Short mmCIF file of C-alpha atoms in Angstrom, two decimals:
data_model
loop_
_atom_site.label_atom_id
_atom_site.label_comp_id
_atom_site.label_asym_id
_atom_site.label_seq_id
_atom_site.Cartn_x
_atom_site.Cartn_y
_atom_site.Cartn_z
CA MET A 6 -49.04 60.83 17.31
CA THR A 7 -47.34 62.35 20.89
CA LYS A 8 -46.02 58.68 22.27
CA LYS A 9 -47.40 57.43 24.83
CA ILE A 10 -44.56 56.38 27.99
CA ALA A 11 -44.54 55.39 30.95
CA PHE A 12 -41.65 55.84 33.57
CA ILE A 13 -40.42 53.60 36.47
CA GLY A 14 -38.52 54.66 38.61
CA LEU A 15 -38.67 58.67 39.51
CA GLY A 16 -35.30 58.99 41.64
CA HIS A 17 -32.28 61.47 41.67
CA MET A 18 -32.63 60.93 37.54
CA GLY A 19 -35.75 59.87 36.77
CA ASN A 20 -36.79 63.31 38.30
CA PRO A 21 -34.96 65.45 35.65
CA MET A 22 -35.22 63.11 32.40
CA VAL A 23 -39.32 62.90 33.29
CA ARG A 24 -39.76 66.59 33.58
CA ASN A 25 -37.59 67.05 29.82
CA LEU A 26 -40.02 64.03 28.20
CA LEU A 27 -42.36 66.16 29.46
CA LYS A 28 -40.85 69.44 27.49
CA SER A 29 -40.19 67.39 24.27
CA GLY A 30 -44.08 67.51 23.97
CA PHE A 31 -44.58 63.42 25.35
CA HIS A 32 -47.90 62.25 27.41
CA VAL A 33 -46.05 60.20 31.04
CA LYS A 34 -47.30 57.90 33.10
CA VAL A 35 -45.37 58.18 36.18
CA TYR A 36 -45.05 55.46 38.94
CA ASP A 37 -42.62 55.12 41.94
CA VAL A 38 -42.69 53.74 45.40
CA MET A 39 -43.10 57.11 46.66
CA GLN A 40 -45.98 59.02 46.72
CA GLU A 41 -44.33 62.77 46.60
CA ALA A 42 -41.93 61.37 43.86
CA MET A 43 -45.05 61.61 41.06
CA GLN A 44 -46.80 64.46 42.52
CA ALA A 45 -43.56 66.64 42.22
CA LEU A 46 -43.79 65.61 38.09
CA VAL A 47 -47.58 65.83 38.28
CA LYS A 48 -47.38 69.33 38.86
CA GLN A 49 -45.05 69.10 35.68
CA GLY A 50 -47.29 67.79 33.28
CA ALA A 51 -47.07 63.52 34.03
CA ILE A 52 -49.72 61.43 35.28
CA ALA A 53 -49.47 59.13 38.14
CA ALA A 54 -50.13 55.56 38.17
CA THR A 55 -50.91 53.73 41.37
CA SER A 56 -48.84 50.40 39.96
CA VAL A 57 -46.58 49.41 37.22
CA LEU A 58 -49.61 47.28 35.67
CA GLU A 59 -51.02 50.88 35.50
CA ALA A 60 -48.34 52.86 34.20
CA VAL A 61 -47.93 50.10 31.63
CA ALA A 62 -50.92 48.99 30.33
CA ASP A 63 -51.63 51.60 27.62
CA ALA A 64 -48.00 53.26 27.16
CA GLU A 65 -45.64 52.45 23.65
CA VAL A 66 -42.87 52.71 25.14
CA VAL A 67 -41.68 52.53 29.02
CA PHE A 68 -38.50 53.87 31.17
CA THR A 69 -36.88 51.96 34.16
CA MET A 70 -34.36 53.87 36.38
CA LEU A 71 -34.01 51.88 39.12
CA GLN A 72 -31.24 51.78 41.21
CA THR A 73 -30.37 47.58 41.84
CA GLY A 74 -31.14 44.59 38.70
CA GLN A 75 -33.44 42.96 41.71
CA GLN A 76 -35.98 45.72 41.33
CA VAL A 77 -35.43 45.82 37.54
CA GLU A 78 -36.59 42.08 38.16
CA GLU A 79 -39.36 43.60 40.07
CA VAL A 80 -41.16 45.30 37.44
CA CYS A 81 -40.49 43.32 34.87
CA LEU A 82 -41.71 39.70 35.78
CA GLY A 83 -44.40 38.06 37.43
CA ASP A 84 -48.12 38.58 37.21
CA LYS A 85 -48.24 43.04 38.37
CA GLY A 86 -44.92 43.21 36.28
CA ILE A 87 -44.21 45.03 32.68
CA PHE A 88 -43.99 42.63 30.33
CA ALA A 89 -46.63 40.21 31.20
CA HIS A 90 -49.37 43.95 30.44
CA ALA A 91 -47.57 45.27 28.18
CA LYS A 92 -48.56 45.84 24.42
CA LYS A 93 -47.06 43.60 21.55
CA ASN A 94 -44.72 45.45 20.51
CA LEU A 95 -43.33 47.50 23.28
CA LEU A 96 -40.31 48.99 23.33
CA TYR A 97 -38.44 48.80 27.16
CA ILE A 98 -35.81 50.55 27.96
CA ASP A 99 -33.66 49.86 30.85
CA SER A 100 -31.47 52.93 32.15
CA SER A 101 -30.41 51.29 34.73
CA SER A 102 -27.32 50.01 35.65
CA ILE A 103 -27.48 46.07 36.82
CA ASP A 104 -25.76 43.05 36.66
CA ILE A 105 -24.74 42.03 33.09
CA GLU A 106 -26.14 38.40 33.26
CA VAL A 107 -29.44 39.89 34.60
CA SER A 108 -29.86 42.08 32.00
CA ARG A 109 -29.26 39.87 28.94
CA ALA A 110 -31.43 37.39 30.57
CA LEU A 111 -34.33 40.18 30.81
CA HIS A 112 -33.28 40.48 27.33
CA GLN A 113 -34.48 36.88 26.82
CA THR A 114 -37.40 37.17 28.23
CA ALA A 115 -38.85 40.39 26.63
CA GLU A 116 -37.80 38.81 23.43
CA LYS A 117 -39.75 36.32 24.18
CA ASN A 118 -43.03 38.46 24.74
CA HIS A 119 -42.28 40.38 21.49
CA ILE A 120 -40.71 43.40 23.47
CA ALA A 121 -38.23 45.72 21.97
CA MET A 122 -35.58 46.03 24.90
CA VAL A 123 -32.67 48.31 25.43
CA ASP A 124 -29.81 48.67 28.50
CA ALA A 125 -29.36 51.70 27.78
CA PRO A 126 -27.17 53.32 31.48
CA VAL A 127 -26.84 56.50 31.31
CA SER A 128 -23.40 58.50 32.52
CA GLY A 129 -23.87 62.29 32.87
CA GLY A 130 -24.99 61.90 36.84
CA VAL A 131 -27.80 64.98 37.71
CA ALA A 132 -26.79 67.91 36.01
CA GLY A 133 -26.84 66.14 33.11
CA ALA A 134 -30.12 65.33 33.18
CA GLU A 135 -31.21 68.20 34.11
CA ALA A 136 -29.69 69.75 30.80
CA ALA A 137 -30.78 66.89 28.76
CA THR A 138 -27.04 66.17 28.23
CA LEU A 139 -26.78 62.37 29.33
CA THR A 140 -24.43 60.00 27.10
CA PHE A 141 -26.58 56.37 26.95
CA MET A 142 -24.72 53.08 26.24
CA VAL A 143 -27.36 50.97 24.55
CA GLY A 144 -27.43 47.13 24.04
CA GLY A 145 -29.45 45.33 21.79
CA SER A 146 -30.27 44.53 18.74
CA GLU A 147 -29.43 47.85 15.66
CA GLU A 148 -33.40 47.89 14.99
CA ASN A 149 -34.23 48.15 18.97
CA TYR A 150 -31.37 51.11 19.30
CA LEU A 151 -33.18 52.96 16.25
CA ARG A 152 -36.25 52.59 18.03
CA ALA A 153 -34.80 54.20 21.50
CA LYS A 154 -32.18 56.85 19.33
CA SER A 155 -34.54 59.82 18.95
CA ILE A 156 -35.96 59.53 21.91
CA LEU A 157 -33.02 59.34 23.80
CA GLU A 158 -31.79 62.44 21.64
CA THR A 159 -34.52 64.71 24.20
CA LEU A 160 -32.33 63.12 26.90
CA GLY A 161 -28.51 62.94 26.37
CA LYS A 162 -25.83 64.94 23.80
CA LYS A 163 -24.55 61.29 22.20
CA ILE A 164 -26.63 58.03 22.18
CA ILE A 165 -23.77 54.95 21.32
CA HIS A 166 -24.62 51.63 20.31
CA ALA A 167 -22.98 49.80 22.83
CA GLY A 168 -23.09 46.08 20.48
CA SER A 169 -25.91 43.17 21.63
CA ALA A 170 -27.57 42.55 24.60
CA GLY A 171 -26.35 43.58 27.82
CA ASN A 172 -22.85 45.35 26.13
CA GLY A 173 -24.50 48.82 27.59
CA GLN A 174 -24.27 47.32 30.91
CA ALA A 175 -20.74 46.28 30.30
CA ALA A 176 -20.14 49.86 29.35
CA LYS A 177 -21.35 51.45 32.09
CA ILE A 178 -19.36 49.05 34.60
CA CYS A 179 -16.12 49.62 32.71
CA ASN A 180 -16.35 53.43 32.72
CA ASN A 181 -16.97 53.51 36.49
CA LEU A 182 -14.52 51.26 37.56
CA LEU A 183 -12.08 53.76 35.26
CA LEU A 184 -14.55 57.20 37.17
CA ALA A 185 -13.68 55.50 40.35
CA ILE A 186 -10.28 54.64 40.11
CA SER A 187 -9.72 58.20 38.45
CA MET A 188 -11.17 59.81 41.55
CA ILE A 189 -9.88 58.43 44.49
CA GLY A 190 -6.71 59.95 42.54
CA VAL A 191 -7.26 62.99 41.80
CA CYS A 192 -8.44 63.09 46.04
CA GLU A 193 -4.55 61.72 46.68
CA ALA A 194 -2.76 64.46 43.94
CA PHE A 195 -5.00 67.49 45.93
CA THR A 196 -4.52 66.03 50.01
CA LEU A 197 -0.79 65.63 48.92
CA ALA A 198 -0.36 68.78 47.13
CA GLU A 199 -1.90 70.43 50.44
CA LYS A 200 0.29 68.78 53.27
CA LEU A 201 3.14 69.50 50.83
CA GLY A 202 2.00 73.43 51.04
CA LEU A 203 0.91 73.40 47.86
CA ALA A 204 -2.72 75.94 46.75
CA SER A 205 -5.34 73.35 45.71
CA LYS A 206 -6.18 76.13 43.29
CA THR A 207 -2.66 76.58 41.70
CA PHE A 208 -2.34 72.34 41.40
CA PHE A 209 -5.57 72.35 39.86
CA ASP A 210 -4.10 75.31 37.24
CA ILE A 211 -0.95 73.55 36.68
CA SER A 212 -2.67 69.79 36.55
CA SER A 213 -5.73 70.69 34.27
CA ASN A 214 -2.79 71.30 32.12
CA ALA A 215 -0.43 68.47 32.23
CA SER A 216 -0.63 65.39 31.32
CA GLY A 217 -2.33 64.87 35.02
CA GLN A 218 -5.32 66.18 33.36
CA CYS A 219 -8.97 64.01 33.15
CA TRP A 220 -12.58 64.35 34.03
CA SER A 221 -12.55 63.64 37.51
CA MET A 222 -10.36 66.80 37.56
CA THR A 223 -11.09 69.24 34.57
CA SER A 224 -15.11 68.37 35.69
CA TYR A 225 -15.78 67.36 38.53
CA ALA A 226 -12.98 68.26 41.00
CA PRO A 227 -13.72 66.70 44.91
CA VAL A 228 -11.93 70.58 45.96
CA PRO A 229 -14.74 73.89 46.43
CA GLY A 230 -14.07 76.81 44.13
CA LEU A 231 -12.67 75.10 41.16
CA VAL A 232 -15.23 73.94 38.90
CA ASP A 233 -18.47 75.50 38.51
CA LYS A 234 -21.81 73.27 39.45
CA ALA A 235 -19.02 70.39 40.73
CA PRO A 236 -21.00 69.10 44.06
CA ALA A 237 -17.93 70.08 46.18
CA ASN A 238 -19.60 73.13 45.72
CA ASN A 239 -23.12 72.00 47.24
CA HIS A 240 -20.85 70.49 50.33
CA TYR A 241 -21.11 67.55 48.24
CA GLN A 242 -24.75 67.27 47.73
CA PRO A 243 -25.35 64.71 44.90
CA GLY A 244 -24.41 64.52 42.09
CA PHE A 245 -23.19 60.97 42.17
CA MET A 246 -23.87 59.06 45.72
CA ALA A 247 -21.12 57.00 46.78
CA LYS A 248 -23.55 53.89 47.78
CA MET A 249 -23.81 53.82 43.92
CA MET A 250 -20.59 54.21 42.60
CA LEU A 251 -20.13 51.22 45.40
CA LYS A 252 -22.94 49.28 43.70
CA ASP A 253 -20.83 49.78 40.22
CA LEU A 254 -18.05 48.74 41.50
CA HIS A 255 -19.44 45.63 43.23
CA LEU A 256 -20.90 44.74 39.83
CA ALA A 257 -17.46 45.31 38.06
CA GLU A 258 -15.94 42.43 40.27
CA ASN A 259 -18.12 39.89 40.15
CA ALA A 260 -17.74 41.42 36.04
CA ALA A 261 -14.34 40.33 36.40
CA GLU A 262 -14.17 37.14 37.95
CA ASN A 263 -17.25 35.77 35.89
CA ALA A 264 -14.54 37.52 32.45
CA HIS A 265 -11.43 36.48 34.40
CA ALA A 266 -9.97 39.38 34.69
CA PHE A 267 -7.83 40.86 36.85
CA ILE A 268 -8.29 44.69 38.31
CA PRO A 269 -7.08 45.50 41.29
CA LEU A 270 -6.86 49.18 41.63
CA GLY A 271 -11.00 48.30 41.09
CA ASN A 272 -10.68 46.09 43.97
CA ALA A 273 -8.48 49.07 45.57
CA ALA A 274 -11.30 51.35 44.86
CA THR A 275 -14.12 49.25 46.12
CA GLU A 276 -12.65 48.32 49.30
CA LEU A 277 -11.85 52.35 49.81
CA TYR A 278 -15.45 52.94 48.71
CA SER A 279 -16.50 50.12 50.92
CA ARG A 280 -14.98 52.31 54.50
CA PHE A 281 -16.78 55.50 53.14
CA VAL A 282 -20.25 54.18 53.36
CA GLU A 283 -19.49 52.33 55.98
CA GLN A 284 -18.95 55.58 57.87
CA GLY A 285 -22.33 56.59 57.08
CA LYS A 286 -20.94 59.11 54.24
CA GLY A 287 -23.30 56.80 51.03
CA GLU A 288 -25.64 59.25 50.12
CA MET A 289 -23.11 62.08 49.72
CA ASP A 290 -21.76 62.70 46.79
CA PHE A 291 -18.60 60.51 45.08
CA SER A 292 -15.81 63.23 45.30
CA ALA A 293 -16.75 63.18 49.07
CA ILE A 294 -14.03 60.41 49.59
CA ILE A 295 -11.67 63.14 49.41
CA LYS A 296 -12.70 63.95 52.85
CA MET A 297 -11.75 60.67 53.94
CA ILE A 298 -8.43 60.03 52.22
CA GLY A 299 -7.95 63.52 54.15
CA GLU A 300 -8.91 62.39 57.43
CA GLU A 301 -5.99 59.47 57.34
CA THR A 302 -2.83 59.00 58.64
CA ARG A 303 0.40 57.54 58.40
#
């Protein structure tokens, strides 16, 4: 029997994820505060709900793909939230990127309400969501992970069990900390190469085959014309918005403080992305920070 799925949060990532669930034959009811986001998916076969409560009333599986931990708490908790109205033994998959401690607290509340929860943030950006090639980092019990895996496999190419509750969020935060740092390094290298008279294409051909090679260069180059489908080729349309990278860097700083970890490059990356967002560039792709780095002079 086709599983009934409720999907809450239909932004850059949620929209293509719902489309892929529909293509896989799932019955999907959607909810978002933006009516136009729901109507775009109704045209693809989804059913629009008028509230979170209506969306989850008969659902067997619920996804959330929201921007902040506060938003996730708001749709999960309270008299009109998911946890108060979900069917017993519902599978709840939170693919938002949120604070680890908030996620672990939600896991505890879900368990008390007989809800099987996994935190399953993603990597791969909009392109990965559209192509169903996302990587899911899943936190939760082995039993809940196995329940979620077959559904997540319709949306991604790698479904990795990161461990207990909240560990999916831990993996996502550490991954994006590294991604932010490496992207800034790639942007600095391209900027310096240009100022030294080395063509971007020449530098790319060299470094992408040398010890400087990394994902930020070979899969997501911040210079136009070097990598197919990179946001740089489309005026830095996301992709992954800079303001969302900044959010994840703040999460990393909070996690590092709680864990007594030293992340000096992470702190520097947070400062640079803060400046970039303050310039009004927060809705550009995070690789567009090369524009700010290129404009800086000593």
